[in-house]
Amino acid sequence: TICIPVADFHTLNRVVCVGTPLTINNFTYRGNPTSYSWEVSDGASNTLTSTQATPSFTFTSPGIYNVKLTVSNSAGSSTQTKNAYLKVTANSPEVTTNGYSDNFENSPLASGTWFAVNENNLGWKETTSAFVSGSKSLKIDNRTADSLSTYYLYSPSFDFTQIPDPTIKFKYAYL
């Protein structure tokens, strides 16, 4: 019996600079696909496609990208879509001023200023339940997060070349 393949994929690097190739690993299981259709899109005007099993993409525009894989064989097809899966950054720093502060009022995850790698949506989230200034912060709910997972939070990129003694400070709490 030929089984319908189940589309799945992963890449170790979820943040990449414009012009840097990125390979997305195919982890399709249960059936042997005979065709692959990849679509990597920022939801606006930048869409990359491939029909390779394990493609490599080189991005020309910064942004937050969704990745969609459709696999098929004679038994059928399946699709896996991971929204906000990749962040492509410009080759220049996003913050060049001496002094940066963020109170997270401007929805930094939704806007792409900050980028969270949250498998199963259990990691970093914006919240109004705790804050230092303003009315928002970022949090991981330690009661529902998977204790065996690692959740990554990427800040904007900074240029520290003109700062003789750079310092980074965070305010945090634990409940």
Coordinates of N, CA and C in Angstrom, one line a residue:
T1 N 0.8 -1.2 0.0 CA 0.0 0.0 0.0 C 0.9 1.2 0.0
I2 N 0.6 2.2 -0.8 CA 1.3 3.5 -0.9 C 0.6 4.4 0.1
C3 N 1.3 5.0 1.0 CA 0.8 5.9 1.9 C 0.9 7.4 1.4
I4 N 0.0 8.2 1.9 CA 0.1 9.6 1.6 C 1.3 10.2 2.4
P5 N 2.2 10.9 1.8 CA 3.3 11.5 2.6 C 2.8 12.6 3.5
V6 N 3.5 12.8 4.6 CA 3.1 13.9 5.5 C 4.3 14.9 5.5
A7 N 4.0 16.1 5.0 CA 5.0 17.2 4.8 C 5.5 17.7 6.2
D8 N 6.8 17.8 6.3 CA 7.4 18.5 7.4 C 8.8 19.0 7.0
F9 N 9.3 20.0 7.7 CA 10.6 20.6 7.4 C 11.1 21.3 8.6
H10 N 12.4 21.6 8.6 CA 13.1 22.3 9.7 C 14.4 22.9 9.2
T11 N 14.8 24.0 9.8 CA 16.1 24.5 9.5 C 16.7 25.0 10.9
L12 N 18.0 24.7 11.1 CA 18.6 25.1 12.3 C 18.7 26.6 12.5
N13 N 18.9 27.3 11.4 CA 19.1 28.7 11.4 C 17.8 29.4 11.0
R14 N 17.2 30.1 11.8 CA 15.9 30.8 11.5 C 16.1 32.3 11.2
V15 N 17.3 32.8 11.4 CA 17.6 34.2 11.1 C 18.8 34.2 10.2
V16 N 18.7 34.9 9.1 CA 19.7 34.9 8.1 C 19.8 36.3 7.5
C17 N 21.0 36.7 7.0 CA 21.1 38.0 6.3 C 20.8 37.9 4.9
V18 N 20.4 39.0 4.3 CA 20.1 39.1 2.9 C 21.4 38.6 2.1
G19 N 21.2 37.8 1.1 CA 22.3 37.3 0.3 C 23.0 36.1 0.8
T20 N 22.6 35.6 2.0 CA 23.2 34.4 2.6 C 22.3 33.2 2.2
P21 N 22.8 32.1 1.6 CA 22.0 31.0 1.3 C 21.5 30.3 2.5
L22 N 20.3 29.8 2.5 CA 19.7 29.0 3.6 C 19.1 27.7 3.1
T23 N 19.5 26.6 3.6 CA 19.0 25.3 3.2 C 17.9 24.9 4.2
I24 N 16.7 24.5 3.7 CA 15.6 24.1 4.5 C 15.6 22.5 4.4
N25 N 15.7 21.9 5.5 CA 15.7 20.4 5.5 C 14.3 19.8 5.4
N26 N 14.2 18.9 4.5 CA 12.9 18.2 4.3 C 12.8 17.0 5.3
F27 N 11.8 17.0 6.1 CA 11.6 15.9 7.1 C 10.2 15.2 6.8
T28 N 9.8 15.1 5.6 CA 8.6 14.5 5.2 C 8.7 13.0 5.6
Y29 N 7.6 12.5 6.1 CA 7.6 11.1 6.6 C 6.3 10.4 6.1
R30 N 6.2 9.1 6.4 CA 5.2 8.1 6.1 C 5.0 7.7 4.7
G31 N 5.3 8.4 3.7 CA 5.2 8.0 2.3 C 6.3 8.6 1.6
N32 N 6.6 8.0 0.4 CA 7.7 8.5 -0.4 C 7.2 9.5 -1.4
P33 N 7.5 10.8 -1.2 CA 6.9 11.8 -2.2 C 7.6 11.7 -3.6
T34 N 6.8 12.0 -4.6 CA 7.3 12.0 -5.9 C 7.4 13.5 -6.4
S35 N 6.8 14.4 -5.7 CA 6.9 15.8 -6.0 C 6.9 16.7 -4.8
Y36 N 7.7 17.8 -4.9 CA 7.8 18.8 -3.8 C 7.5 20.1 -4.4
S37 N 6.8 20.9 -3.6 CA 6.5 22.3 -4.0 C 6.7 23.2 -2.8
W38 N 7.8 24.0 -2.8 CA 8.1 24.9 -1.7 C 7.7 26.3 -2.1
E39 N 7.2 27.1 -1.1 CA 6.9 28.5 -1.3 C 7.3 29.2 0.0
V40 N 8.2 30.1 -0.2 CA 8.8 30.9 0.9 C 8.4 32.4 0.6
S41 N 7.6 33.0 1.5 CA 7.0 34.3 1.1 C 7.0 35.2 2.3
D42 N 7.2 36.5 2.1 CA 7.0 37.5 3.1 C 5.6 38.0 3.2
G43 N 4.7 37.4 2.4 CA 3.3 37.8 2.4 C 3.0 39.1 1.6
A44 N 4.0 39.7 1.1 CA 3.9 40.9 0.3 C 4.3 40.6 -1.2
S45 N 5.5 41.1 -1.5 CA 5.9 40.9 -2.9 C 7.1 40.0 -3.1
N46 N 7.6 39.4 -2.1 CA 8.8 38.5 -2.2 C 8.4 37.1 -1.9
T47 N 8.4 36.3 -3.0 CA 8.1 34.9 -2.9 C 9.2 34.1 -3.7
L48 N 9.7 33.1 -3.0 CA 10.7 32.2 -3.6 C 10.1 30.8 -3.7
T49 N 10.4 30.1 -4.7 CA 9.8 28.7 -4.9 C 10.9 27.7 -5.3
S50 N 10.6 26.5 -5.1 CA 11.5 25.4 -5.4 C 10.7 24.1 -5.6
T51 N 11.2 23.2 -6.4 CA 10.6 21.8 -6.5 C 11.6 20.8 -6.1
Q52 N 12.7 21.2 -5.4 CA 13.7 20.3 -4.9 C 13.2 19.7 -3.6
A53 N 13.8 18.5 -3.2 CA 13.4 17.9 -1.9 C 14.0 18.7 -0.8
T54 N 15.2 19.1 -0.9 CA 15.8 19.9 0.2 C 16.4 21.2 -0.5
P55 N 15.7 22.3 -0.6 CA 16.1 23.4 -1.4 C 17.0 24.4 -0.6
S56 N 17.7 25.2 -1.3 CA 18.5 26.3 -0.7 C 17.9 27.6 -1.3
F57 N 17.7 28.5 -0.4 CA 17.1 29.8 -0.8 C 18.1 30.9 -0.5
T58 N 18.2 31.9 -1.4 CA 19.0 33.1 -1.1 C 18.0 34.3 -1.2
F59 N 17.9 35.0 -0.1 CA 16.9 36.1 0.0 C 17.5 37.4 -0.5
T60 N 16.7 38.2 -1.1 CA 17.2 39.6 -1.6 C 16.5 40.7 -0.8
S61 N 15.5 40.4 0.0 CA 14.8 41.4 0.7 C 14.6 41.0 2.2
P62 N 14.9 41.9 3.1 CA 14.6 41.6 4.5 C 13.2 41.5 4.8
G63 N 12.8 40.8 5.9 CA 11.4 40.6 6.3 C 11.2 39.3 7.1
I64 N 10.0 39.1 7.4 CA 9.6 37.9 8.1 C 8.9 37.0 7.1
Y65 N 9.3 35.7 6.9 CA 8.9 34.9 5.9 C 8.1 33.7 6.4
N66 N 7.1 33.3 5.7 CA 6.3 32.1 5.9 C 6.9 31.0 5.0
V67 N 6.9 29.8 5.4 CA 7.4 28.7 4.6 C 6.3 27.6 4.5
K68 N 6.0 27.2 3.2 CA 5.0 26.2 2.9 C 5.6 25.1 2.0
L69 N 5.4 23.9 2.4 CA 5.8 22.7 1.7 C 4.6 21.9 1.4
T70 N 4.4 21.5 0.1 CA 3.4 20.6 -0.3 C 4.1 19.4 -1.0
V71 N 3.8 18.2 -0.5 CA 4.4 17.0 -1.0 C 3.3 16.1 -1.5
S72 N 3.6 15.3 -2.5 CA 2.6 14.4 -3.1 C 3.2 13.1 -3.7
N73 N 2.4 12.1 -3.8 CA 2.7 10.9 -4.5 C 1.3 10.4 -5.1
S74 N 1.3 9.2 -5.6 CA 0.1 8.7 -6.3 C -1.1 8.5 -5.3
A75 N -0.8 8.4 -4.0 CA -1.8 8.2 -3.0 C -2.5 9.6 -2.6
G76 N -1.8 10.7 -2.8 CA -2.3 12.0 -2.4 C -1.2 13.0 -2.0
S77 N -1.7 14.0 -1.3 CA -0.7 15.1 -1.0 C -1.0 15.7 0.4
S78 N 0.0 16.3 1.0 CA -0.2 17.1 2.2 C 0.6 18.3 2.2
T79 N 0.2 19.3 3.0 CA 0.9 20.6 3.1 C 1.2 20.9 4.5
Q80 N 2.3 21.5 4.7 CA 2.7 22.0 6.0 C 3.1 23.5 5.8
T81 N 2.5 24.4 6.6 CA 2.8 25.8 6.5 C 3.2 26.3 7.9
K82 N 4.3 26.9 7.9 CA 4.8 27.5 9.2 C 4.9 29.0 9.0
N83 N 4.0 29.8 9.6 CA 4.0 31.2 9.5 C 5.1 31.9 10.4
A84 N 5.6 33.0 9.9 CA 6.6 33.7 10.6 C 7.8 32.8 11.0
Y85 N 8.2 32.0 10.1 CA 9.2 30.9 10.4 C 10.6 31.4 10.2
L86 N 10.9 32.4 9.3 CA 12.2 32.9 9.1 C 12.2 34.4 9.2
K87 N 13.4 34.9 9.7 CA 13.6 36.4 9.7 C 14.8 36.6 8.8
V88 N 14.7 37.4 7.8 CA 15.8 37.8 6.9 C 16.1 39.3 7.3
T89 N 17.4 39.5 7.7 CA 17.8 40.9 8.1 C 18.6 41.5 7.0
A90 N 18.7 42.8 7.0 CA 19.5 43.6 6.1 C 21.0 43.3 6.5
N91 N 21.9 43.6 5.6 CA 23.3 43.5 5.9 C 23.9 44.7 6.8
S92 N 23.0 45.6 7.0 CA 23.4 46.7 7.9 C 22.6 46.6 9.2
P93 N 23.1 47.2 10.3 CA 22.4 47.1 11.6 C 21.1 47.8 11.5
E94 N 20.2 47.2 12.3 CA 18.8 47.9 12.4 C 18.9 49.0 13.4
V95 N 19.8 49.0 14.3 CA 19.9 50.1 15.3 C 21.3 50.7 15.2
T96 N 21.5 51.9 14.9 CA 22.8 52.5 14.8 C 23.0 53.7 15.8
T97 N 22.0 54.0 16.6 CA 22.2 55.1 17.5 C 22.8 54.6 18.8
N98 N 23.4 55.6 19.5 CA 24.0 55.3 20.8 C 22.9 55.4 21.8
G99 N 22.4 54.3 22.3 CA 21.3 54.3 23.2 C 20.0 53.7 22.6
Y100 N 19.5 52.7 23.2 CA 18.3 52.1 22.6 C 17.5 51.5 23.8
S101 N 16.3 51.8 23.8 CA 15.4 51.3 24.8 C 14.1 50.8 24.2
D102 N 13.6 49.7 24.7 CA 12.3 49.2 24.1 C 11.4 48.8 25.3
N103 N 10.2 49.4 25.3 CA 9.2 49.0 26.3 C 8.2 48.1 25.8
F104 N 8.4 47.7 24.5 CA 7.5 46.7 23.8 C 6.1 47.2 23.6
E105 N 5.9 48.5 23.5 CA 4.5 49.0 23.3 C 4.1 48.8 21.9
N106 N 5.0 48.8 20.9 CA 4.7 48.8 19.5 C 4.6 47.4 18.9
S107 N 4.2 46.4 19.7 CA 4.0 45.0 19.2 C 5.3 44.5 18.5
P108 N 6.4 44.4 19.2 CA 7.7 44.1 18.5 C 7.7 42.7 17.8
L109 N 6.9 41.7 18.3 CA 6.9 40.4 17.7 C 6.1 40.5 16.4
A110 N 5.0 41.1 16.4 CA 4.1 41.2 15.3 C 4.7 42.1 14.2
S111 N 5.5 43.1 14.6 CA 6.1 44.0 13.6 C 7.4 43.5 13.0
G112 N 8.0 42.5 13.7 CA 9.3 41.9 13.3 C 10.5 42.6 13.8
T113 N 10.3 43.6 14.7 CA 11.4 44.3 15.3 C 12.2 43.3 16.2
W114 N 11.5 42.5 16.9 CA 12.1 41.4 17.6 C 11.5 40.1 17.0
F115 N 12.3 39.0 17.1 CA 11.8 37.7 16.4 C 12.0 36.6 17.4
A116 N 10.9 35.9 17.6 CA 10.8 34.7 18.5 C 10.8 33.4 17.7
V117 N 11.5 32.5 18.1 CA 11.5 31.1 17.6 C 10.7 30.3 18.6
N118 N 9.4 30.0 18.3 CA 8.5 29.4 19.2 C 7.9 28.1 18.6
E119 N 8.5 27.0 18.9 CA 7.9 25.8 18.4 C 6.6 25.5 19.1
N120 N 5.6 25.2 18.4 CA 4.3 24.9 19.0 C 3.6 26.1 19.7
N121 N 4.1 27.3 19.4 CA 3.6 28.6 20.0 C 3.6 28.5 21.5
L122 N 4.5 27.9 22.1 CA 4.6 27.8 23.6 C 5.6 28.8 24.2
G123 N 6.4 29.5 23.4 CA 7.4 30.3 24.0 C 7.1 31.8 24.1
W124 N 7.9 32.7 23.6 CA 7.8 34.1 23.8 C 6.5 34.6 23.2
K125 N 5.8 35.5 24.1 CA 4.6 36.2 23.7 C 4.6 37.6 24.2
E126 N 3.8 38.4 23.6 CA 3.6 39.8 24.1 C 2.5 39.7 25.2
T127 N 2.6 40.5 26.2 CA 1.6 40.4 27.3 C 1.4 41.8 27.9
T128 N 0.2 42.0 28.5 CA -0.1 43.2 29.2 C -0.2 42.9 30.7
S129 N 0.1 41.6 31.1 CA 0.0 41.2 32.5 C 1.1 41.6 33.4
A130 N 2.3 42.0 32.8 CA 3.4 42.5 33.6 C 4.2 43.4 32.7
F131 N 4.8 44.4 33.3 CA 5.6 45.4 32.6 C 6.3 46.3 33.6
V132 N 7.4 47.0 33.1 CA 8.1 47.9 33.9 C 7.7 49.4 33.6
S133 N 7.6 49.7 32.3 CA 7.1 51.0 31.9 C 6.2 50.7 30.7
G134 N 5.3 51.6 30.5 CA 4.2 51.4 29.5 C 3.2 50.3 30.0
S135 N 2.7 49.5 29.1 CA 1.7 48.5 29.5 C 2.0 47.1 28.9
K136 N 3.2 46.9 28.3 CA 3.4 45.6 27.7 C 4.8 45.1 28.0
S137 N 5.0 43.8 27.9 CA 6.3 43.2 28.0 C 6.3 41.9 27.2
L138 N 7.4 41.2 27.2 CA 7.5 39.9 26.5 C 7.6 38.8 27.6
K139 N 7.0 37.7 27.4 CA 7.1 36.6 28.5 C 7.0 35.2 27.9
I140 N 7.5 34.3 28.7 CA 7.3 32.9 28.4 C 6.5 32.4 29.6
D141 N 5.4 31.8 29.4 CA 4.6 31.2 30.5 C 5.2 29.9 30.9
N142 N 5.9 29.9 32.1 CA 6.6 28.7 32.5 C 5.7 27.6 32.9
R143 N 4.4 27.8 33.0 CA 3.5 26.8 33.4 C 3.0 25.9 32.2
T144 N 3.1 26.6 31.0 CA 2.6 25.8 29.8 C 3.8 25.5 28.8
A145 N 4.9 26.2 29.0 CA 6.0 25.9 28.1 C 6.6 24.5 28.3
D146 N 7.1 24.0 27.2 CA 7.7 22.6 27.2 C 9.1 22.7 27.9
S147 N 9.3 22.0 29.0 CA 10.5 22.1 29.7 C 11.7 21.6 29.0
L148 N 11.5 20.8 27.9 CA 12.6 20.2 27.1 C 12.9 21.0 25.9
S149 N 12.2 22.1 25.7 CA 12.4 23.0 24.5 C 13.2 24.2 24.9
T150 N 13.9 24.8 23.9 CA 14.6 26.0 24.0 C 13.8 27.1 23.2
Y151 N 13.6 28.2 23.7 CA 12.8 29.3 23.0 C 13.8 30.4 22.8
Y152 N 13.9 30.9 21.6 CA 14.9 31.9 21.2 C 14.2 33.2 21.0
L153 N 14.8 34.3 21.4 CA 14.3 35.7 21.2 C 15.4 36.5 20.6
Y154 N 15.2 37.0 19.4 CA 16.2 37.7 18.7 C 15.9 39.2 18.7
S155 N 16.8 40.0 19.2 CA 16.6 41.5 19.2 C 16.9 42.1 17.8
P156 N 16.7 43.3 17.7 CA 17.2 44.0 16.4 C 18.7 43.9 16.4
S157 N 19.3 44.1 15.3 CA 20.8 44.0 15.2 C 21.3 45.4 15.5
F158 N 22.5 45.5 16.2 CA 23.1 46.7 16.6 C 24.5 46.9 16.1
D159 N 24.9 48.2 15.9 CA 26.2 48.5 15.5 C 26.9 49.1 16.7
F160 N 27.8 48.3 17.3 CA 28.6 48.7 18.5 C 30.0 49.2 18.2
T161 N 30.3 49.4 16.9 CA 31.6 49.7 16.6 C 32.1 51.1 17.1
Q162 N 31.1 52.0 17.3 CA 31.5 53.4 17.7 C 31.3 53.6 19.2
I163 N 30.9 52.5 19.9 CA 30.7 52.5 21.4 C 31.9 51.8 22.1
P164 N 32.7 52.6 22.8 CA 33.9 52.0 23.4 C 33.6 50.9 24.4
D165 N 32.5 51.0 25.2 CA 32.3 50.0 26.2 C 30.7 49.7 26.2
P166 N 30.3 49.0 25.3 CA 28.8 48.8 25.2 C 28.3 47.9 26.4
T167 N 27.1 48.3 26.8 CA 26.4 47.6 27.9 C 25.0 47.2 27.5
I168 N 24.6 46.0 27.8 CA 23.2 45.6 27.5 C 22.6 45.2 28.8
K169 N 21.4 45.8 29.1 CA 20.7 45.5 30.3 C 19.3 45.0 30.0
F170 N 18.8 44.1 30.8 CA 17.5 43.6 30.7 C 16.8 43.6 32.1
K171 N 15.6 43.9 32.2 CA 14.8 43.7 33.4 C 14.0 42.5 33.2
Y172 N 14.0 41.6 34.2 CA 13.3 40.4 34.1 C 12.7 40.0 35.5
A173 N 11.7 39.1 35.4 CA 11.1 38.6 36.7 C 10.7 37.2 36.5
Y174 N 10.5 36.5 37.6 CA 10.2 35.1 37.5 C 9.1 34.8 38.5
L175 N 8.0 34.2 38.1 CA 6.9 33.8 39.0 C 6.9 32.3 39.2

